[in-house]
XYZ file of C-alpha atoms in Angstrom:
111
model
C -15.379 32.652 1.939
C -12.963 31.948 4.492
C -9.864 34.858 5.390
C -6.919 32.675 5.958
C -4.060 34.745 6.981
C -0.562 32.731 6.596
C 2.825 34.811 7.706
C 6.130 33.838 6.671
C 8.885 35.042 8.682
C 12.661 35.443 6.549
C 16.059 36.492 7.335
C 17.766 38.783 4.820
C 20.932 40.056 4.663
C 21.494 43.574 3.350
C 23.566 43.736 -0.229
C 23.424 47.137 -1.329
C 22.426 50.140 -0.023
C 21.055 53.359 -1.311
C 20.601 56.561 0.489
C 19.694 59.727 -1.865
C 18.980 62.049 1.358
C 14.974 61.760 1.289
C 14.163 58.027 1.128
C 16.288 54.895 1.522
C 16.444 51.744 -0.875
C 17.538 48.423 0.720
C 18.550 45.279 -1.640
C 17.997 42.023 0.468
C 18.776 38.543 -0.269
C 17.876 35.751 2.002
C 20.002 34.713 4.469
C 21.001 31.111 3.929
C 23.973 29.292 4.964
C 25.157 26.208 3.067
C 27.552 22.825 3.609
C 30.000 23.227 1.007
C 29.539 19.881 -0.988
C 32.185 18.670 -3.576
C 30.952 17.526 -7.261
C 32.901 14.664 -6.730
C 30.890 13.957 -3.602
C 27.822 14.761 -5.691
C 29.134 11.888 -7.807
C 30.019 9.320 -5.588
C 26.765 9.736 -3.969
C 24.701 9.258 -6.809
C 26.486 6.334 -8.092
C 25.517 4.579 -4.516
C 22.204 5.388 -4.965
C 22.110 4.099 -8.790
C 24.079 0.988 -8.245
C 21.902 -1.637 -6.383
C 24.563 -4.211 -6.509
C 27.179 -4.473 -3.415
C 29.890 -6.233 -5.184
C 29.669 -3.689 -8.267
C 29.774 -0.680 -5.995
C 33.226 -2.561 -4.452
C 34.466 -2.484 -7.882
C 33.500 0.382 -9.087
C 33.940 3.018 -6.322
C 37.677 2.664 -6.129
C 38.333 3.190 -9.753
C 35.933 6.426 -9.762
C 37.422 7.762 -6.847
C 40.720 7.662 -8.466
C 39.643 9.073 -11.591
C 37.593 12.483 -9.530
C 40.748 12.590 -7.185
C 42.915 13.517 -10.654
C 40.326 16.158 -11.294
C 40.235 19.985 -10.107
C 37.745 20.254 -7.302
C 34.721 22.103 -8.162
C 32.664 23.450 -4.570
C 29.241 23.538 -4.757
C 27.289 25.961 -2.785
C 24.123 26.997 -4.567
C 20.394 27.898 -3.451
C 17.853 29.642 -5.016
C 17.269 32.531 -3.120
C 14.654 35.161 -2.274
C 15.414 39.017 -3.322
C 13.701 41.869 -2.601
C 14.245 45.489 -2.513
C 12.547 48.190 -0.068
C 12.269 51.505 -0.501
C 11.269 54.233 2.762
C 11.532 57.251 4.413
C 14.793 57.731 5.424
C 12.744 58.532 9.100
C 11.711 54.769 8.871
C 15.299 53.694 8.436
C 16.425 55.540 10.783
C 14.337 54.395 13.404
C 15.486 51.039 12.313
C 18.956 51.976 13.661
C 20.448 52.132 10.256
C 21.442 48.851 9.112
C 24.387 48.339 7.138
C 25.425 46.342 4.502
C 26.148 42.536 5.560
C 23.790 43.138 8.321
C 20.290 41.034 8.513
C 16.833 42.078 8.878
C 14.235 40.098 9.629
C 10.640 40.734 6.970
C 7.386 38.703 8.220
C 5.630 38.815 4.838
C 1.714 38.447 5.388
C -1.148 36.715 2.792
């Protein structure tokens, strides 16, 4: 049977800290940065991929994008992320150089 080794290499940023004097407990959540995208964006762009026909998009597009600019704008910026939580020596940490919260570390995670 064959040993395949695959790594996957993640940057987290640090959410909460916990130091109770012996050992240190990190909460991480990855790192990702996201384009702000509007739901009437979201809209528009979906009805320009379900409407096939040019001259119905012509007519339809300006009366839609009256209708979403009367609406509250509603910013999307979601991602399912990764969350994990460590827990070492506080000699480990240490040697780390004591990161901080809103700080990233970088975890290689190996199969």
């Amino acid at each position: 049977m064959e040993n395949l080794t695959t790594t996957t290499s993640t940057v987290f940023k640090i959410k909460q800290l916990v130091d109770n004097g012996s050992n240190v407990t990190l909460s991480l959540s990855e790192d990702v940065e996201l384009e702000t995208v509007s739901q009437q964006q979201m809209i528009l762009e979906a009805v320009d991929r379900t409407v096939t026909d040019e001259e119905m998009k012509q007519q339809i597009k300006p009366l839609l994008e009256a209708i979403l600019r009367s609406q509250p704008q509603t910013v999307i910026k979601t991602y399912p992320k990764t969350i994990i939580q460590i827990t070492m020596p506080k000699r480990r940490y240490e040697m780390m150089g004591n990161p901080q919260v809103g700080e990233t570390l970088q975890v290689d995670i190996k199969k």
